[in-house]
Amino acid sequence: PNSPGSNIELDSLVDTPFESGTDTGIGGEVRGNYATLNPLDENGSSAISNGNLDMGNSQGGLAWGTNRATIGASSGKYFAEYTCTASSGGFRQVIGVVSMEVANTGAAAPSNVSLNNLSDSAAYFNNGQKSLNGSTSSYGDAWTGGDVIGIALDVDANTVTFYKNGVSQGVASSALASDVAMTFAGGKISS
């Protein structure tokens, strides 16, 4: 709640180490430990904000950058959504999944490393292309500001499927690495 006489809205989320509650579909009923973007696991010019929920760029349109989520998984099924708030020329946005074991910082990952060229990764670009372990090809619909991109990760079946505004773009990969923990990630590359 807001303080009496205050114009400040408080943003508070419940985060607990164990899942509890019953999901009836209303929303906000299940408490758990949820992933956010990890400020300690980024490269390039990526900049995160809003409680590690938003990702931007600190160096303009032609810089590179990748951020990974704080939690990885070696089994199970997971879903995340990304809302594109802006899209402009000079770069491509990319969202996807990548191994937690792939170097993302330091000398092994220079500033021009992005999600699209990391090994053990699958990515969906805002121009509709996909990248699997660094190999880019045609895939689905292009997306821009206001679009919601869903990522369905099945670690047990080694598959990832991307969605644009709730519509499946098809299975992007059925050959994800099977011996590593995977996590969600996002970034940008110069065009």
PDB file of C-alpha atoms in Angstrom:
ATOM      1  CA  PRO A   1       0.000   0.000   0.000  1.00  0.00           C
ATOM      2  CA  ASN A   2       0.967   3.615  -0.434  1.00  0.00           C
ATOM      3  CA  SER A   3       1.754   5.844   2.521  1.00  0.00           C
ATOM      4  CA  PRO A   4      -1.071   8.252   3.433  1.00  0.00           C
ATOM      5  CA  GLY A   5      -0.603  11.483   1.477  1.00  0.00           C
ATOM      6  CA  SER A   6       2.197   9.999  -0.620  1.00  0.00           C
ATOM      7  CA  ASN A   7       2.434   9.946  -4.398  1.00  0.00           C
ATOM      8  CA  ILE A   8       4.960   7.098  -4.273  1.00  0.00           C
ATOM      9  CA  GLU A   9       3.781   3.674  -5.379  1.00  0.00           C
ATOM     10  CA  LEU A  10       5.608   0.852  -3.648  1.00  0.00           C
ATOM     11  CA  ASP A  11       6.654  -2.101  -5.779  1.00  0.00           C
ATOM     12  CA  SER A  12       6.852  -5.229  -3.655  1.00  0.00           C
ATOM     13  CA  LEU A  13       7.021  -8.866  -4.730  1.00  0.00           C
ATOM     14  CA  VAL A  14       6.987 -11.910  -2.465  1.00  0.00           C
ATOM     15  CA  ASP A  15      10.034 -14.114  -3.042  1.00  0.00           C
ATOM     16  CA  THR A  16      10.467 -17.228  -0.929  1.00  0.00           C
ATOM     17  CA  PRO A  17      12.841 -20.182  -1.323  1.00  0.00           C
ATOM     18  CA  PHE A  18       9.987 -22.709  -1.455  1.00  0.00           C
ATOM     19  CA  GLU A  19       6.858 -22.682  -3.592  1.00  0.00           C
ATOM     20  CA  SER A  20       3.588 -22.429  -1.696  1.00  0.00           C
ATOM     21  CA  GLY A  21      -0.046 -21.668  -2.474  1.00  0.00           C
ATOM     22  CA  THR A  22      -2.591 -23.009  -4.915  1.00  0.00           C
ATOM     23  CA  ASP A  23      -2.832 -21.695  -8.454  1.00  0.00           C
ATOM     24  CA  THR A  24      -6.499 -21.184  -9.378  1.00  0.00           C
ATOM     25  CA  GLY A  25      -5.645 -19.048 -12.397  1.00  0.00           C
ATOM     26  CA  ILE A  26      -6.475 -15.718 -10.755  1.00  0.00           C
ATOM     27  CA  GLY A  27      -2.813 -14.822 -10.372  1.00  0.00           C
ATOM     28  CA  GLY A  28      -0.616 -13.816  -7.449  1.00  0.00           C
ATOM     29  CA  GLU A  29      -1.535 -16.888  -5.413  1.00  0.00           C
ATOM     30  CA  VAL A  30       1.642 -18.958  -5.700  1.00  0.00           C
ATOM     31  CA  ARG A  31       4.712 -17.763  -3.858  1.00  0.00           C
ATOM     32  CA  GLY A  32       8.169 -18.950  -4.881  1.00  0.00           C
ATOM     33  CA  ASN A  33      11.716 -18.106  -5.778  1.00  0.00           C
ATOM     34  CA  TYR A  34      11.777 -16.514  -9.224  1.00  0.00           C
ATOM     35  CA  ALA A  35      14.660 -15.699 -11.533  1.00  0.00           C
ATOM     36  CA  THR A  36      15.658 -12.134 -12.383  1.00  0.00           C
ATOM     37  CA  LEU A  37      18.457 -10.835 -14.582  1.00  0.00           C
ATOM     38  CA  ASN A  38      21.829 -11.297 -12.900  1.00  0.00           C
ATOM     39  CA  PRO A  39      23.881  -8.064 -12.683  1.00  0.00           C
ATOM     40  CA  LEU A  40      26.975 -10.151 -11.886  1.00  0.00           C
ATOM     41  CA  ASP A  41      26.616 -12.246 -15.056  1.00  0.00           C
ATOM     42  CA  GLU A  42      26.583  -9.810 -17.954  1.00  0.00           C
ATOM     43  CA  ASN A  43      28.880  -8.713 -20.711  1.00  0.00           C
ATOM     44  CA  GLY A  44      29.239  -5.808 -23.078  1.00  0.00           C
ATOM     45  CA  SER A  45      27.163  -2.704 -22.570  1.00  0.00           C
ATOM     46  CA  SER A  46      24.029  -4.267 -21.136  1.00  0.00           C
ATOM     47  CA  ALA A  47      22.478  -2.381 -18.244  1.00  0.00           C
ATOM     48  CA  ILE A  48      19.737  -3.754 -16.012  1.00  0.00           C
ATOM     49  CA  SER A  49      17.272  -1.846 -13.823  1.00  0.00           C
ATOM     50  CA  ASN A  50      13.864  -2.059 -12.104  1.00  0.00           C
ATOM     51  CA  GLY A  51      14.847  -4.707  -9.570  1.00  0.00           C
ATOM     52  CA  ASN A  52      16.828  -6.610 -12.239  1.00  0.00           C
ATOM     53  CA  LEU A  53      13.701  -7.085 -14.367  1.00  0.00           C
ATOM     54  CA  ASP A  54      14.500  -4.627 -17.202  1.00  0.00           C
ATOM     55  CA  MET A  55      17.438  -4.707 -19.589  1.00  0.00           C
ATOM     56  CA  GLY A  56      18.736  -1.840 -21.669  1.00  0.00           C
ATOM     57  CA  ASN A  57      21.967  -0.632 -23.164  1.00  0.00           C
ATOM     58  CA  SER A  58      24.443   1.777 -21.635  1.00  0.00           C
ATOM     59  CA  GLN A  59      26.391   2.617 -24.816  1.00  0.00           C
ATOM     60  CA  GLY A  60      23.944   3.377 -27.604  1.00  0.00           C
ATOM     61  CA  GLY A  61      22.659   1.524 -30.641  1.00  0.00           C
ATOM     62  CA  LEU A  62      25.762  -0.259 -31.921  1.00  0.00           C
ATOM     63  CA  ALA A  63      27.013  -1.881 -28.706  1.00  0.00           C
ATOM     64  CA  TRP A  64      26.673  -5.563 -27.764  1.00  0.00           C
ATOM     65  CA  GLY A  65      25.512  -7.111 -24.528  1.00  0.00           C
ATOM     66  CA  THR A  66      24.005 -10.180 -22.839  1.00  0.00           C
ATOM     67  CA  ASN A  67      22.430 -10.810 -19.444  1.00  0.00           C
ATOM     68  CA  ARG A  68      21.531 -14.206 -18.035  1.00  0.00           C
ATOM     69  CA  ALA A  69      18.966 -15.047 -15.380  1.00  0.00           C
ATOM     70  CA  THR A  70      19.923 -15.891 -11.800  1.00  0.00           C
ATOM     71  CA  ILE A  71      18.534 -19.446 -11.773  1.00  0.00           C
ATOM     72  CA  GLY A  72      19.410 -22.365 -14.053  1.00  0.00           C
ATOM     73  CA  ALA A  73      17.697 -25.727 -14.429  1.00  0.00           C
ATOM     74  CA  SER A  74      18.928 -29.201 -15.327  1.00  0.00           C
ATOM     75  CA  SER A  75      15.457 -30.795 -15.452  1.00  0.00           C
ATOM     76  CA  GLY A  76      11.818 -29.774 -15.783  1.00  0.00           C
ATOM     77  CA  LYS A  77       9.710 -27.394 -17.868  1.00  0.00           C
ATOM     78  CA  TYR A  78       9.874 -23.601 -17.573  1.00  0.00           C
ATOM     79  CA  PHE A  79       8.240 -20.581 -19.176  1.00  0.00           C
ATOM     80  CA  ALA A  80       9.235 -16.914 -19.200  1.00  0.00           C
ATOM     81  CA  GLU A  81       7.911 -13.833 -20.972  1.00  0.00           C
ATOM     82  CA  TYR A  82       9.713 -10.770 -22.250  1.00  0.00           C
ATOM     83  CA  THR A  83       7.922  -7.545 -23.122  1.00  0.00           C
ATOM     84  CA  CYS A  84       9.725  -5.451 -25.706  1.00  0.00           C
ATOM     85  CA  THR A  85       9.373  -1.830 -24.599  1.00  0.00           C
ATOM     86  CA  ALA A  86      11.292  -0.239 -27.478  1.00  0.00           C
ATOM     87  CA  SER A  87      12.947  -1.236 -30.705  1.00  0.00           C
ATOM     88  CA  SER A  88      15.108   0.997 -32.818  1.00  0.00           C
ATOM     89  CA  GLY A  89      17.535   0.841 -35.706  1.00  0.00           C
ATOM     90  CA  GLY A  90      21.196   0.019 -35.375  1.00  0.00           C
ATOM     91  CA  PHE A  91      20.782  -3.191 -33.405  1.00  0.00           C
ATOM     92  CA  ARG A  92      18.825  -6.425 -33.081  1.00  0.00           C
ATOM     93  CA  GLN A  93      17.297  -7.534 -29.802  1.00  0.00           C
ATOM     94  CA  VAL A  94      17.605 -11.198 -28.908  1.00  0.00           C
ATOM     95  CA  ILE A  95      15.970 -13.377 -26.252  1.00  0.00           C
ATOM     96  CA  GLY A  96      16.491 -17.068 -25.519  1.00  0.00           C
ATOM     97  CA  VAL A  97      18.170 -19.738 -23.432  1.00  0.00           C
ATOM     98  CA  VAL A  98      21.807 -20.591 -22.795  1.00  0.00           C
ATOM     99  CA  SER A  99      23.887 -22.954 -20.696  1.00  0.00           C
ATOM    100  CA  MET A 100      24.924 -21.692 -17.265  1.00  0.00           C
ATOM    101  CA  GLU A 101      28.354 -23.195 -17.976  1.00  0.00           C
ATOM    102  CA  VAL A 102      29.184 -21.029 -21.006  1.00  0.00           C
ATOM    103  CA  ALA A 103      31.525 -18.128 -20.215  1.00  0.00           C
ATOM    104  CA  ASN A 104      29.664 -14.813 -20.360  1.00  0.00           C
ATOM    105  CA  THR A 105      32.196 -12.440 -18.781  1.00  0.00           C
ATOM    106  CA  GLY A 106      35.919 -11.799 -18.613  1.00  0.00           C
ATOM    107  CA  ALA A 107      38.570 -12.604 -21.201  1.00  0.00           C
ATOM    108  CA  ALA A 108      36.645 -15.644 -22.485  1.00  0.00           C
ATOM    109  CA  ALA A 109      33.728 -13.385 -23.450  1.00  0.00           C
ATOM    110  CA  PRO A 110      34.818 -10.086 -24.973  1.00  0.00           C
ATOM    111  CA  SER A 111      32.388  -7.200 -25.321  1.00  0.00           C
ATOM    112  CA  ASN A 112      31.182  -8.374 -28.746  1.00  0.00           C
ATOM    113  CA  VAL A 113      29.789 -11.640 -27.363  1.00  0.00           C
ATOM    114  CA  SER A 114      26.013 -11.874 -27.451  1.00  0.00           C
ATOM    115  CA  LEU A 115      23.446 -14.583 -26.861  1.00  0.00           C
ATOM    116  CA  ASN A 116      23.367 -15.356 -30.566  1.00  0.00           C
ATOM    117  CA  ASN A 117      26.986 -16.515 -30.681  1.00  0.00           C
ATOM    118  CA  LEU A 118      27.343 -18.334 -27.352  1.00  0.00           C
ATOM    119  CA  SER A 119      27.614 -22.117 -27.546  1.00  0.00           C
ATOM    120  CA  ASP A 120      24.810 -24.223 -26.006  1.00  0.00           C
ATOM    121  CA  SER A 121      22.255 -21.501 -26.803  1.00  0.00           C
ATOM    122  CA  ALA A 122      19.013 -20.927 -28.688  1.00  0.00           C
ATOM    123  CA  ALA A 123      17.884 -17.386 -29.460  1.00  0.00           C
ATOM    124  CA  TYR A 124      15.033 -15.518 -31.202  1.00  0.00           C
ATOM    125  CA  PHE A 125      15.841 -12.152 -32.814  1.00  0.00           C
ATOM    126  CA  ASN A 126      13.431  -9.238 -33.181  1.00  0.00           C
ATOM    127  CA  ASN A 127      13.808  -9.568 -36.982  1.00  0.00           C
ATOM    128  CA  GLY A 128      12.245 -13.077 -36.835  1.00  0.00           C
ATOM    129  CA  GLN A 129      15.445 -15.085 -37.213  1.00  0.00           C
ATOM    130  CA  LYS A 130      16.698 -17.690 -34.754  1.00  0.00           C
ATOM    131  CA  SER A 131      20.213 -18.648 -33.750  1.00  0.00           C
ATOM    132  CA  LEU A 132      21.181 -22.103 -32.516  1.00  0.00           C
ATOM    133  CA  ASN A 133      24.684 -22.394 -31.064  1.00  0.00           C
ATOM    134  CA  GLY A 134      25.769 -19.438 -33.215  1.00  0.00           C
ATOM    135  CA  SER A 135      24.154 -20.518 -36.510  1.00  0.00           C
ATOM    136  CA  THR A 136      21.451 -18.077 -37.693  1.00  0.00           C
ATOM    137  CA  SER A 137      18.459 -18.964 -39.919  1.00  0.00           C
ATOM    138  CA  SER A 138      14.860 -17.933 -40.704  1.00  0.00           C
ATOM    139  CA  TYR A 139      12.317 -18.799 -38.011  1.00  0.00           C
ATOM    140  CA  GLY A 140       9.203 -16.787 -37.110  1.00  0.00           C
ATOM    141  CA  ASP A 141       7.538 -13.401 -37.062  1.00  0.00           C
ATOM    142  CA  ALA A 142       9.460 -10.193 -36.399  1.00  0.00           C
ATOM    143  CA  TRP A 143       8.658  -8.370 -33.129  1.00  0.00           C
ATOM    144  CA  THR A 144       8.896  -4.815 -31.878  1.00  0.00           C
ATOM    145  CA  GLY A 145       7.871  -2.485 -29.048  1.00  0.00           C
ATOM    146  CA  GLY A 146       4.745  -3.732 -27.233  1.00  0.00           C
ATOM    147  CA  ASP A 147       5.109  -7.366 -28.319  1.00  0.00           C
ATOM    148  CA  VAL A 148       5.338 -10.093 -25.669  1.00  0.00           C
ATOM    149  CA  ILE A 149       7.780 -12.905 -26.410  1.00  0.00           C
ATOM    150  CA  GLY A 150       7.292 -16.188 -24.558  1.00  0.00           C
ATOM    151  CA  ILE A 151       9.995 -18.803 -24.099  1.00  0.00           C
ATOM    152  CA  ALA A 152       8.975 -22.390 -23.305  1.00  0.00           C
ATOM    153  CA  LEU A 153      11.994 -24.408 -22.160  1.00  0.00           C
ATOM    154  CA  ASP A 154      11.728 -28.181 -21.675  1.00  0.00           C
ATOM    155  CA  VAL A 155      15.087 -29.216 -20.247  1.00  0.00           C
ATOM    156  CA  ASP A 156      14.097 -32.914 -20.093  1.00  0.00           C
ATOM    157  CA  ALA A 157      13.259 -33.035 -23.825  1.00  0.00           C
ATOM    158  CA  ASN A 158      16.041 -30.543 -24.729  1.00  0.00           C
ATOM    159  CA  THR A 159      13.584 -28.280 -26.580  1.00  0.00           C
ATOM    160  CA  VAL A 160      12.778 -24.578 -26.707  1.00  0.00           C
ATOM    161  CA  THR A 161       9.768 -22.934 -28.359  1.00  0.00           C
ATOM    162  CA  PHE A 162       9.262 -19.200 -28.747  1.00  0.00           C
ATOM    163  CA  TYR A 163       5.910 -17.370 -28.782  1.00  0.00           C
ATOM    164  CA  LYS A 164       4.964 -13.943 -30.089  1.00  0.00           C
ATOM    165  CA  ASN A 165       1.911 -12.473 -28.350  1.00  0.00           C
ATOM    166  CA  GLY A 166       0.794 -15.977 -27.338  1.00  0.00           C
ATOM    167  CA  VAL A 167       1.215 -17.551 -30.794  1.00  0.00           C
ATOM    168  CA  SER A 168       3.772 -20.347 -31.093  1.00  0.00           C
ATOM    169  CA  GLN A 169       6.503 -19.730 -33.655  1.00  0.00           C
ATOM    170  CA  GLY A 170       7.255 -23.481 -33.672  1.00  0.00           C
ATOM    171  CA  VAL A 171       9.937 -25.507 -31.929  1.00  0.00           C
ATOM    172  CA  ALA A 172      13.149 -23.550 -32.420  1.00  0.00           C
ATOM    173  CA  SER A 173      15.398 -26.394 -31.277  1.00  0.00           C
ATOM    174  CA  SER A 174      15.004 -29.983 -30.150  1.00  0.00           C
ATOM    175  CA  ALA A 175      18.743 -30.445 -29.675  1.00  0.00           C
ATOM    176  CA  LEU A 176      19.680 -28.278 -26.692  1.00  0.00           C
ATOM    177  CA  ALA A 177      22.632 -29.460 -24.629  1.00  0.00           C
ATOM    178  CA  SER A 178      21.473 -32.309 -22.387  1.00  0.00           C
ATOM    179  CA  ASP A 179      24.264 -32.345 -19.823  1.00  0.00           C
ATOM    180  CA  VAL A 180      24.163 -28.726 -18.596  1.00  0.00           C
ATOM    181  CA  ALA A 181      21.909 -26.404 -16.610  1.00  0.00           C
ATOM    182  CA  MET A 182      20.046 -23.980 -18.884  1.00  0.00           C
ATOM    183  CA  THR A 183      18.774 -20.485 -18.090  1.00  0.00           C
ATOM    184  CA  PHE A 184      16.924 -17.637 -19.784  1.00  0.00           C
ATOM    185  CA  ALA A 185      18.900 -14.750 -21.260  1.00  0.00           C
ATOM    186  CA  GLY A 186      18.546 -11.642 -23.362  1.00  0.00           C
ATOM    187  CA  GLY A 187      20.729  -9.182 -25.166  1.00  0.00           C
ATOM    188  CA  LYS A 188      21.380  -7.152 -28.261  1.00  0.00           C
ATOM    189  CA  ILE A 189      23.806  -7.120 -31.132  1.00  0.00           C
ATOM    190  CA  SER A 190      24.687  -4.562 -33.759  1.00  0.00           C
ATOM    191  CA  SER A 191      22.895  -5.115 -37.066  1.00  0.00           C
TER     192      SER A 191
END
